Coordinates of C-alpha atoms in Angstrom, one line a residue:
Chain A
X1 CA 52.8 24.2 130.2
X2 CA 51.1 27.4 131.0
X3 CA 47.9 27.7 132.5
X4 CA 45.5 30.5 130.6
X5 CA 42.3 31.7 132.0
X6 CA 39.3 32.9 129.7
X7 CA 36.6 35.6 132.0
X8 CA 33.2 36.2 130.8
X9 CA 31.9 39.1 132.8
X10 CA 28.5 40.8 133.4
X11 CA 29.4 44.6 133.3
X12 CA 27.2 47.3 133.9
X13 CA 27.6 50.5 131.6
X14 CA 28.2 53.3 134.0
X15 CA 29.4 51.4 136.7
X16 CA 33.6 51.5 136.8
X17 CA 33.9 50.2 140.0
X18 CA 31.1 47.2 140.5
X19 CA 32.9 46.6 137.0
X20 CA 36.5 46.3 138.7
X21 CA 35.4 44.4 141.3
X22 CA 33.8 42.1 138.8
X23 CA 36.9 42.0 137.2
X24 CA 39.0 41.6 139.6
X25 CA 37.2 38.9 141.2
X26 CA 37.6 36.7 138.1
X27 CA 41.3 37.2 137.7
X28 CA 41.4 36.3 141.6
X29 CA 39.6 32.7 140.6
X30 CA 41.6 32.5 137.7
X31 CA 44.5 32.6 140.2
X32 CA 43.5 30.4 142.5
X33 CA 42.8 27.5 139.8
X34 CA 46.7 28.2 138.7
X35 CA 46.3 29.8 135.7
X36 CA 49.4 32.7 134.8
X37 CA 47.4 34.5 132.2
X38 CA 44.8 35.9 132.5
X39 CA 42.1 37.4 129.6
X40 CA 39.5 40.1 130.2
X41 CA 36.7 41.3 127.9
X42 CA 36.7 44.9 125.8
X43 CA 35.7 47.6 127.8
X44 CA 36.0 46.2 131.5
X45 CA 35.6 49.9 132.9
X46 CA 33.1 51.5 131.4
X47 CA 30.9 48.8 129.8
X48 CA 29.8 49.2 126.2
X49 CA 26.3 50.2 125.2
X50 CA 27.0 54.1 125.5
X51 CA 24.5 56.8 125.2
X52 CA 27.0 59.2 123.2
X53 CA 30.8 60.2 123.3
X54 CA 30.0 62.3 126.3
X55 CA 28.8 59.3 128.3
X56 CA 32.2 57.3 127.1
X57 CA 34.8 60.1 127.9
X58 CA 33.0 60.9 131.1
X59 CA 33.9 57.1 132.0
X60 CA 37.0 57.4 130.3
X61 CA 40.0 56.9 132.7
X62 CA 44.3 57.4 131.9
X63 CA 46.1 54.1 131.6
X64 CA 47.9 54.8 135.2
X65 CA 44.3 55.5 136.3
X66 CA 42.1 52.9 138.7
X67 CA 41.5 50.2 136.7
X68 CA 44.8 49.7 135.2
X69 CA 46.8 49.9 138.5
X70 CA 44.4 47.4 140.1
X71 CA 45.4 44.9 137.4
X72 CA 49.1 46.1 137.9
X73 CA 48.8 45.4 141.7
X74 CA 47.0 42.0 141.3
X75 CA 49.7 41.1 138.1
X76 CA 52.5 41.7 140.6
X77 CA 51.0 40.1 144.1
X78 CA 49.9 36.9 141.6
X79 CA 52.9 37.0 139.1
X80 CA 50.3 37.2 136.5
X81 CA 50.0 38.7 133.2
X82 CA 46.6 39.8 132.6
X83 CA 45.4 41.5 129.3
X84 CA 42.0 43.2 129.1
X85 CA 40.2 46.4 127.9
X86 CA 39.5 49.7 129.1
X87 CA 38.0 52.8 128.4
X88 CA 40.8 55.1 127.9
X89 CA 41.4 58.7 127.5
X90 CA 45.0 59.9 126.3
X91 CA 46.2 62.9 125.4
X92 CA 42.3 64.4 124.9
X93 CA 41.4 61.0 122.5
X94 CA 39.1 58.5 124.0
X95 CA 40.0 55.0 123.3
X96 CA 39.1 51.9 122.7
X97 CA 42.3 50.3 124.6
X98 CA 43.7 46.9 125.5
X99 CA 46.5 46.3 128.3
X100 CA 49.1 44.1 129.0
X101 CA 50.0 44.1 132.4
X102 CA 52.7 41.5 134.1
X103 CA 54.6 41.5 137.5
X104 CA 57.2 44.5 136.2
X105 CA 53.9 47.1 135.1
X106 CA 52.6 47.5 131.7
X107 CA 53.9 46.3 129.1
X108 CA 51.6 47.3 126.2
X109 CA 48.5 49.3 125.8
X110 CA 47.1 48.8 122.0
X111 CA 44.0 50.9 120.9
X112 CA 41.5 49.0 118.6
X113 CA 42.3 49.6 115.1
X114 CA 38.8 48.5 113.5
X115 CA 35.9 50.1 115.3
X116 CA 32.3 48.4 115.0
X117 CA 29.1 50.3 114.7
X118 CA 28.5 53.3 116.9
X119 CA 32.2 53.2 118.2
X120 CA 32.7 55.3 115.6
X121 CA 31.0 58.3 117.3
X122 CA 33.0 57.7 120.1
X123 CA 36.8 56.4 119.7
X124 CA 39.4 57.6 117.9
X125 CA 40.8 54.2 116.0
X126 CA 44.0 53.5 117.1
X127 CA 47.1 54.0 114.1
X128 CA 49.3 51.3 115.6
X129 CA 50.1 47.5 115.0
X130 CA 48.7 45.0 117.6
X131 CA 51.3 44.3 119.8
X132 CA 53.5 41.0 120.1
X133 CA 55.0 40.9 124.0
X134 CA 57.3 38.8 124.8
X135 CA 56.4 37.7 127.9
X136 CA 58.0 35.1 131.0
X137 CA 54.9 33.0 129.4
X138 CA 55.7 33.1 125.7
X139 CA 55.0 35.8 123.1
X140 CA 51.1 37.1 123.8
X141 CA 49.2 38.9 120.7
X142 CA 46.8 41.6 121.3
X143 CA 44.0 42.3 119.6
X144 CA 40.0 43.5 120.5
X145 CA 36.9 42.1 119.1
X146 CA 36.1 43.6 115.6
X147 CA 39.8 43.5 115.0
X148 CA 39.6 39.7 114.7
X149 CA 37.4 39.5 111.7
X150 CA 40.4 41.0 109.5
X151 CA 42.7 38.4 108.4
X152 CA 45.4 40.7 107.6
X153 CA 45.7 42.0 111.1
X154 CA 45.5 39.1 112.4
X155 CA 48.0 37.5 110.0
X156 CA 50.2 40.5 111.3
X157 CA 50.4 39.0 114.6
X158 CA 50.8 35.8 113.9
X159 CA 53.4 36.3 111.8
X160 CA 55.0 39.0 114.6
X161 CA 55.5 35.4 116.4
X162 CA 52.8 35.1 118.7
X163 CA 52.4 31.7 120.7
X164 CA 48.9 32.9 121.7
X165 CA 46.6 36.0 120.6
X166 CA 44.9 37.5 123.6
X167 CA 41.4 39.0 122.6
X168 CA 39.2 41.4 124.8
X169 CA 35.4 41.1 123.0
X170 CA 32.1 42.2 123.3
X171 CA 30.8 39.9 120.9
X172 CA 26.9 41.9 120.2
X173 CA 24.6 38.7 119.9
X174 CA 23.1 38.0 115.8
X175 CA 20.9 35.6 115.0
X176 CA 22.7 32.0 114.6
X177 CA 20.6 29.1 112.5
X178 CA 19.8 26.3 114.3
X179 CA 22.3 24.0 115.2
X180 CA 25.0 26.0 114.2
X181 CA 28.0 27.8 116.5
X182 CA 28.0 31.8 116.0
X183 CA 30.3 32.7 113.2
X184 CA 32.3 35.0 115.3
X185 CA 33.5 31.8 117.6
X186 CA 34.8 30.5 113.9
X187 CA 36.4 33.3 113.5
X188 CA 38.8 32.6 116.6
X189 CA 39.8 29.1 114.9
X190 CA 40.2 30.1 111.7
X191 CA 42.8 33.0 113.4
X192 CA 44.5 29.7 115.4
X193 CA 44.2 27.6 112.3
X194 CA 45.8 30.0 109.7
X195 CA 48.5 30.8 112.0
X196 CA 49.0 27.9 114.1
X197 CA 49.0 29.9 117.5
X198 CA 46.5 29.9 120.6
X199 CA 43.5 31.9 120.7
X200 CA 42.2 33.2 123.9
X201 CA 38.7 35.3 123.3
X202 CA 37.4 36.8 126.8
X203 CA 33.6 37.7 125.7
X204 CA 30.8 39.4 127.8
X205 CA 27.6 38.5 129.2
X206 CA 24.6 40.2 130.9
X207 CA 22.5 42.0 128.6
X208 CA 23.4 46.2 128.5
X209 CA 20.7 48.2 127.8
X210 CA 19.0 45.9 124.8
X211 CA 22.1 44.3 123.6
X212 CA 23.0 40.4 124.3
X213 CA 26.1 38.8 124.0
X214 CA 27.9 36.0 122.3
X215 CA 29.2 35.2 125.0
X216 CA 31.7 33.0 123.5
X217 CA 34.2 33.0 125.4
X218 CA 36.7 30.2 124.9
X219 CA 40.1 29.2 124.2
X220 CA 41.3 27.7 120.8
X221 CA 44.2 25.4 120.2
X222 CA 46.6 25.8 117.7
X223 CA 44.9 23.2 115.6
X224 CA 41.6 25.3 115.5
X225 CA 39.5 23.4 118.4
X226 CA 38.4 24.6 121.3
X227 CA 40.3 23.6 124.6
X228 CA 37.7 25.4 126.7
X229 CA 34.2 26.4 125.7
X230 CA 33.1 28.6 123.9
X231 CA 30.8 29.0 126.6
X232 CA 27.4 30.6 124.8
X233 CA 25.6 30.7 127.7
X234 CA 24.8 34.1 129.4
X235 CA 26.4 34.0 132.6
X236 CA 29.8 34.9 134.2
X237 CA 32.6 32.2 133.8
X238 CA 36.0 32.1 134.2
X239 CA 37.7 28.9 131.9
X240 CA 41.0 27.6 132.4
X241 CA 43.3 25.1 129.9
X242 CA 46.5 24.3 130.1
X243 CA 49.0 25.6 126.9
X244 CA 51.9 24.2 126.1
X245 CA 52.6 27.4 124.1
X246 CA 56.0 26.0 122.4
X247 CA 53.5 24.0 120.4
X248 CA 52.9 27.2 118.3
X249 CA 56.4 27.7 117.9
X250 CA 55.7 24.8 115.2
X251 CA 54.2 25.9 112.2
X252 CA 53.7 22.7 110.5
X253 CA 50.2 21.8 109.2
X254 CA 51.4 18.3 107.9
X255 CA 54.9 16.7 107.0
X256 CA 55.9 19.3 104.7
X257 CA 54.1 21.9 104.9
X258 CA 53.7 25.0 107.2
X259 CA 51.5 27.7 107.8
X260 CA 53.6 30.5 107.1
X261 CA 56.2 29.1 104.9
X262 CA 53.5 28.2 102.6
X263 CA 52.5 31.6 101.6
X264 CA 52.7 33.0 98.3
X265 CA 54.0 35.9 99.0
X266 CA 55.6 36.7 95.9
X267 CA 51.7 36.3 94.3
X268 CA 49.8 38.5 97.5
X269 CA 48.5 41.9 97.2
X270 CA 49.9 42.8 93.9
X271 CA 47.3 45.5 93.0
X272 CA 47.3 46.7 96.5
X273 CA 51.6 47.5 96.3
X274 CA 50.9 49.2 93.2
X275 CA 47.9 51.1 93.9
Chain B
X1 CA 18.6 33.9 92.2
X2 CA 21.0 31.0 90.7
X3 CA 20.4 27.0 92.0
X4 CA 23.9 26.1 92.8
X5 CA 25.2 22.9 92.8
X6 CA 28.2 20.9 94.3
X7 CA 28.9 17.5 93.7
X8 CA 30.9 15.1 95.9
X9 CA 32.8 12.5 93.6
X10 CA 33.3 9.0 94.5
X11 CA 36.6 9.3 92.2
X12 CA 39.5 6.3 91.5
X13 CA 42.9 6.9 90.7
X14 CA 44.0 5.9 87.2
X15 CA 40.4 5.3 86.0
X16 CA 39.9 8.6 84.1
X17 CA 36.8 7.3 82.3
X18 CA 35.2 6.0 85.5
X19 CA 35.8 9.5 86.6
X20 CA 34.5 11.5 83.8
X21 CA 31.8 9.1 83.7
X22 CA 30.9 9.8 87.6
X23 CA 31.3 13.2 87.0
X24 CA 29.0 13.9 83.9
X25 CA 26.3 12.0 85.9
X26 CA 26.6 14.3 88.9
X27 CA 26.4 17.7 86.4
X28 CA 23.8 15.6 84.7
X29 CA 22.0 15.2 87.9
X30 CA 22.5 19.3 88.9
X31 CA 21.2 20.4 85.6
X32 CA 17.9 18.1 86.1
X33 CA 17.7 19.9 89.7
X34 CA 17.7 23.0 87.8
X35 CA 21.3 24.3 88.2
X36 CA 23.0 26.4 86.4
X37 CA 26.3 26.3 88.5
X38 CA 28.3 23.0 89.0
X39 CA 31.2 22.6 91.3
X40 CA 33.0 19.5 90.8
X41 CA 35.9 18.1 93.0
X42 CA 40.0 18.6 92.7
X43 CA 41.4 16.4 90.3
X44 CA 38.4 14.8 88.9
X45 CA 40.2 13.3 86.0
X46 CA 43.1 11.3 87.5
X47 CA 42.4 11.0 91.2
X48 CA 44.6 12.3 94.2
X49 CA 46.8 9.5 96.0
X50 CA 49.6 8.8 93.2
X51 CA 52.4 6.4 93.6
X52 CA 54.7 9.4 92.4
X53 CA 55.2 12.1 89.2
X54 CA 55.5 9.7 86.7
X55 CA 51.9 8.5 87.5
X56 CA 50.4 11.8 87.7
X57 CA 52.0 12.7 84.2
X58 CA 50.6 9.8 83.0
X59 CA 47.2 10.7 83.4
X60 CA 47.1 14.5 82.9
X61 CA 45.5 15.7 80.1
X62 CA 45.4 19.4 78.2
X63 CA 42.7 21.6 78.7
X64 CA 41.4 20.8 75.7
X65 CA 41.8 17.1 76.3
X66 CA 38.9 14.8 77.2
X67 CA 37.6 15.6 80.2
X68 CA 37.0 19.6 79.8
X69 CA 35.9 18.7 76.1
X70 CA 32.9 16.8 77.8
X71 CA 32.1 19.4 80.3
X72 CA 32.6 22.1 77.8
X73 CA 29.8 20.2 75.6
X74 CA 27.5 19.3 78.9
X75 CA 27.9 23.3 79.7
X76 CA 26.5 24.3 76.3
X77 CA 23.9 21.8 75.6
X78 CA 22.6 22.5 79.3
X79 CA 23.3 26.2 79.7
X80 CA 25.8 25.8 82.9
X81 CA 28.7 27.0 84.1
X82 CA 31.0 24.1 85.3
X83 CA 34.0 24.4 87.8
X84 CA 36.0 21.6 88.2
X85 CA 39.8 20.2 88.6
X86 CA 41.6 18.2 86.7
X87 CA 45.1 17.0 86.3
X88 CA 46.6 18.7 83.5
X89 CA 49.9 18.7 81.6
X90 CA 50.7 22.0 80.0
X91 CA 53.7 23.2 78.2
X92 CA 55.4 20.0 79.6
X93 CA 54.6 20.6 83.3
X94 CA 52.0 18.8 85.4
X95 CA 49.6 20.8 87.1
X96 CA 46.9 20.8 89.9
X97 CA 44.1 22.8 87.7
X98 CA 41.0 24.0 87.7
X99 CA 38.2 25.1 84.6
X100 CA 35.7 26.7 84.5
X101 CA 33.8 26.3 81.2
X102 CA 30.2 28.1 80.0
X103 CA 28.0 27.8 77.1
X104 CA 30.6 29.8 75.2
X105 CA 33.5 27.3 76.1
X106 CA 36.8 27.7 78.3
X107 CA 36.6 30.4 80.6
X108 CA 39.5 30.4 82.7
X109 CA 42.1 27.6 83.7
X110 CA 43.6 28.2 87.1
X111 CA 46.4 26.8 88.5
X112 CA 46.8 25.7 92.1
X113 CA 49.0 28.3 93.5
X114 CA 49.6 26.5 97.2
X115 CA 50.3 22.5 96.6
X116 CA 50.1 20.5 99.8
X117 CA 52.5 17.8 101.4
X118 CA 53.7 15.4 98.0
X119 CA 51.9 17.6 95.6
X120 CA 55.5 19.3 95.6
X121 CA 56.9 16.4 94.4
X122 CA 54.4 15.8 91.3
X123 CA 53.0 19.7 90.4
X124 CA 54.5 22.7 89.3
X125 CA 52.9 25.2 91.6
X126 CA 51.1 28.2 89.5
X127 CA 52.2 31.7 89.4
X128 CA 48.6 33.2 88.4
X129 CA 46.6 35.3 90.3
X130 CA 43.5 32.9 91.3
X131 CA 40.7 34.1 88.7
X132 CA 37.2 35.5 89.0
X133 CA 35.4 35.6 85.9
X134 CA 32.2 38.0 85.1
X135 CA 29.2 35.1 83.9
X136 CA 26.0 35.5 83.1
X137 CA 25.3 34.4 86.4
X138 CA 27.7 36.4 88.3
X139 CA 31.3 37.1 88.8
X140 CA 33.0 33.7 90.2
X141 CA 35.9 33.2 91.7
X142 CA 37.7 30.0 91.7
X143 CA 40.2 28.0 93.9
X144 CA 42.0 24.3 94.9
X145 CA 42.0 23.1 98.1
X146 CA 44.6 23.9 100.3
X147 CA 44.8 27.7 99.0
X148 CA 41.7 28.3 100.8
X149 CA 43.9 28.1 104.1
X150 CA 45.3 31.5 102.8
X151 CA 43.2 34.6 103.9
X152 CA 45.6 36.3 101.4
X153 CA 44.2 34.3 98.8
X154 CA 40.7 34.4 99.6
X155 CA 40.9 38.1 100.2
X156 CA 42.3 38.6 96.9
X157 CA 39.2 37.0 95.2
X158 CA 36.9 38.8 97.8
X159 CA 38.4 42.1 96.7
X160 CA 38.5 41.4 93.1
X161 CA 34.8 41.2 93.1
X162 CA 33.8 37.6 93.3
X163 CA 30.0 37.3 94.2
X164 CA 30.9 33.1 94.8
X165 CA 33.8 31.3 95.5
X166 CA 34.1 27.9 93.8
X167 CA 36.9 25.6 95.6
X168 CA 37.6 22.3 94.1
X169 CA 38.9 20.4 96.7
X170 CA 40.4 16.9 97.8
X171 CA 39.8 17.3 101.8
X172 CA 42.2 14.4 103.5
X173 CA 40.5 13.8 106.6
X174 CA 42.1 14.0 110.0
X175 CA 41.2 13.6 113.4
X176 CA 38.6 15.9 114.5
X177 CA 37.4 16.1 118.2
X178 CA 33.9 14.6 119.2
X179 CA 31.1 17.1 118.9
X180 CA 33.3 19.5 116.5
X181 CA 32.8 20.3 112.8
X182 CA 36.1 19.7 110.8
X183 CA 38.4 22.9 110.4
X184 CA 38.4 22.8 107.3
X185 CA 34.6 23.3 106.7
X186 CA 35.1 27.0 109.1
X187 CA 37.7 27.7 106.5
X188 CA 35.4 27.5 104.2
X189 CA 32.4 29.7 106.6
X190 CA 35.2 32.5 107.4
X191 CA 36.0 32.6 103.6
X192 CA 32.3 33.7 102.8
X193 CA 32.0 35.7 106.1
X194 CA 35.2 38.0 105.8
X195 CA 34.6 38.8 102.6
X196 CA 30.4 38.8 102.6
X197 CA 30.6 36.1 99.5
X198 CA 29.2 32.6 98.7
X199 CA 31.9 29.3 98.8
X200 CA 31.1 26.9 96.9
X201 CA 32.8 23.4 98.1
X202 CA 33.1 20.0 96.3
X203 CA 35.1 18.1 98.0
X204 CA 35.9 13.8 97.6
X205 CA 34.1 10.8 98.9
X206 CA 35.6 7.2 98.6
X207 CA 38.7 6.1 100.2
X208 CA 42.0 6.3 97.9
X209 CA 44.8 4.1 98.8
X210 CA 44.5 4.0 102.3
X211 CA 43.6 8.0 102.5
X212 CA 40.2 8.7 103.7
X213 CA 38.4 12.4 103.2
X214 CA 36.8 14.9 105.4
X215 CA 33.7 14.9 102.4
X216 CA 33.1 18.3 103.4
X217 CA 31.2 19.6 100.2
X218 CA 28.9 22.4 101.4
X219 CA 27.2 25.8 100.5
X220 CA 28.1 28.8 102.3
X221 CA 26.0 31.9 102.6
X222 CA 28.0 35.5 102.8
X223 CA 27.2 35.4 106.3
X224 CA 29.3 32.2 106.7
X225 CA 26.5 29.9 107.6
X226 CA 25.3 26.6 105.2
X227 CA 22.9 27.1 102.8
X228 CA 23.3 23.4 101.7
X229 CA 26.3 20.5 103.6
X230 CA 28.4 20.0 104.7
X231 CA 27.7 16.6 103.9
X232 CA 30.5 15.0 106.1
X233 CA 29.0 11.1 105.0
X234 CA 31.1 9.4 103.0
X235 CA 29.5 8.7 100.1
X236 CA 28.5 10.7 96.5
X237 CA 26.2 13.9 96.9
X238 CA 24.9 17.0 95.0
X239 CA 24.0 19.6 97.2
X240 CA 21.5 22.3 95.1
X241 CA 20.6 26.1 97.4
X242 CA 19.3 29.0 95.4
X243 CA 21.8 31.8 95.9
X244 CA 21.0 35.6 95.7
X245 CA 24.1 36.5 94.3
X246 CA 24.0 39.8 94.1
X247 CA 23.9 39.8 97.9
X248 CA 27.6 39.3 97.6
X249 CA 27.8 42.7 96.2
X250 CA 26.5 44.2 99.9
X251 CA 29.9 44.1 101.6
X252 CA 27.5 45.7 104.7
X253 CA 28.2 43.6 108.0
X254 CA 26.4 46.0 110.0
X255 CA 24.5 49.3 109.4
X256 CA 28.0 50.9 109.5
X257 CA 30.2 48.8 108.6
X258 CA 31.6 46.8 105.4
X259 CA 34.0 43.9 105.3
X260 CA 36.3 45.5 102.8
X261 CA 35.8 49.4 103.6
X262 CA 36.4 48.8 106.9
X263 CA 39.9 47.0 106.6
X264 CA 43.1 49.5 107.6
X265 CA 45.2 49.4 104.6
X266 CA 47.1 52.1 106.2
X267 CA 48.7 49.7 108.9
X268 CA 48.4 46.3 107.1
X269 CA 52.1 44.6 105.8
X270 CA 54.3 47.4 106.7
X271 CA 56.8 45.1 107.6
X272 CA 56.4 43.1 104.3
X273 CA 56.2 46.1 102.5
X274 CA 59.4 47.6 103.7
X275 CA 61.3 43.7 103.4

């Protein structure tokens, strides 16, 4: 049984190290209450709501820089593994990055694939598959917030073996009809459902210059319900639920079925292969 | 803007004229409500829970047998377009089908392409791609059940143009956690929200040899939200919502961005491909 941790943080565009102390406050409480992973939201330097590429390189920082080696020192002093995003500038490109982080160093830093809005103006997509580590914990996904809303990508990584897919997010807040739980939350089960893995989605909170927040963080079982939250409530929060992450292992969605197995794949994509 | 309807079927095994009869009376009741689409259920002729093959055989029927004979004449004296299963034999093999039928007759016959838990041991799976067909209402895609838990599926109907997606389903309940909305039903919402289309759901009412159903029938918007459902009361319904369909043709999710334009082709199955 592995105990995960879910943080919902109030960052502060501009403000890298208010934001690392935020950060790193919540991966100490996720400590504390026992948990071994440990999920941040997208962005955790910087914040999000940027005036222009200039203001996000200008906050852009190398993944041996400050907020990377913090998590690094906190993974190894905790034996944690802690995934969660960064602004990141490599070789000239600024990024839109997710770490992995255990008690050996990095172990994976994946650069969004799918950018949203504005990110456009700013990031260079990244040209790589999300990542599948195989960690002391299980086999931990990676993936950041627009990302999600693509089944084939996140398909990829279930089918790359993940037990659980760790998702950094800054969910921007949409108008939800009464009654109903935001769409994006839905999309976090359907990615568990479909693939019978965990789902782990570290959101924001606070608003940043105009802009709210899901905030829906939470953490999805295998079956599609939540374990913990999603919170959707604007305010920090750190969640914990235990995993047995061997349950995902088990891809069978009744007797005899399963959701890989299943798949038609000799029927998929047959314009796309010959286009 | 098109009044959709989908009926939930209180349905019997081995009592195909009870069932047409049910049926008729729901499309009867849609047309009076003023629509002009009809979903109907999985398996509307026969019912769901057989003993074994031999009883499914026994009550399959061709596509030009009884059952889409009276919705092919119901479509043409009312002006509808009907989508609805039925258990069909067809060049000597039992299927898991679907019609659709319009004022000029048979449209398309799909055949379930993913057959759940002892489906295998009474269907021949198909080996179709799952059809949308251009209508005088809009292009329509159409669907059974347990496919909809494939995003390779659903994203093949999304891309192919479908404005609405109509899924005849049998939903067998299972145990869902207080407070939660069955899984099955966000299927459904992520279906219509990845892919900026309507889903159409008729699922069953009435308990069948001991099996009880999630009666999830419900109208989902392109943004993933219900427009009508689900129902989730056990117990016959038609559900009517006036759908924009040409809504569905804005595959916008943001000023920037579009569900399909946005997806990275370059990077998606590059392991299957190469396999």
């Amino acid at each position: 049984m592995t105990r995960v941790a879910v943080a919902q943080l109030p960052l502060r565009v501009g403000e890298p190290e208010a934001n690392r102390a935020a950060a790193e406050a919540a991966i100490r409480e996720a400590a504390e209450a026992g948990a071994r992973l440990v999920v941040l939201p997208e962005l955790v330097n910087s914040g999000y709501v940027f005036t222009g590429a200039e203001e996000a390189r200008s906050l852009a920082e190398p993944a041996d820089g400050p907020t990377v080696t913090a998590w690094r020192r906190l993974a190894r002093d905790r034996d944690l593994v802690i995934v969660g995003g960064f602004c990141e500038v490599a070789g000239g490109a600024v990024r839109n990055s997710q770490v992995m982080v255990d008690a050996t160093g990095t172990r994976a830093v994946y650069r969004k694939a799918h950018l949203w809005h504005d990110e456009q103006d700013v990031f260079t997509p990244g040209d790589g598959p999300a990542p599948v580590v195989g960690t002391a914990l299980g086999r931990i996904g990676m993936m950041v917030c627009y990302d999600l809303e693509f089944p084939e990508w996140v398909r990829s990584v279930g089918l790359a073996g993940a037990d659980l897919l760790a998702v950094s997010t800054n969910w921007p807040a949409s108008p939800v009809p009464e009654g109903e739980r935001p769409v994006l939350v839905a999309y976090a089960q359907i990615a568990a459902a479909a693939n019978h893995m965990f789902v782990a989605v570290a959101d924001r909170c606070g608003a940043e210059r105009g802009v709210d927040w899901v905030c829906g963080t939470s953490l999805i079982g295998p079956d599609g319900y939540p374990l913990a939250g999603p919170v959707l409530r604007d305010g920090p929060a750190v969640l914990v639920a235990d995993c047995d992450l061997t349950h995902a292992r088990n891809k069978a969605s009744g007797p005899r079925n399963d959701v890989h197995r299943d798949r038609r794949t000799d029927l998929y994509w047959k314009e796309e292969r010959t286009s």
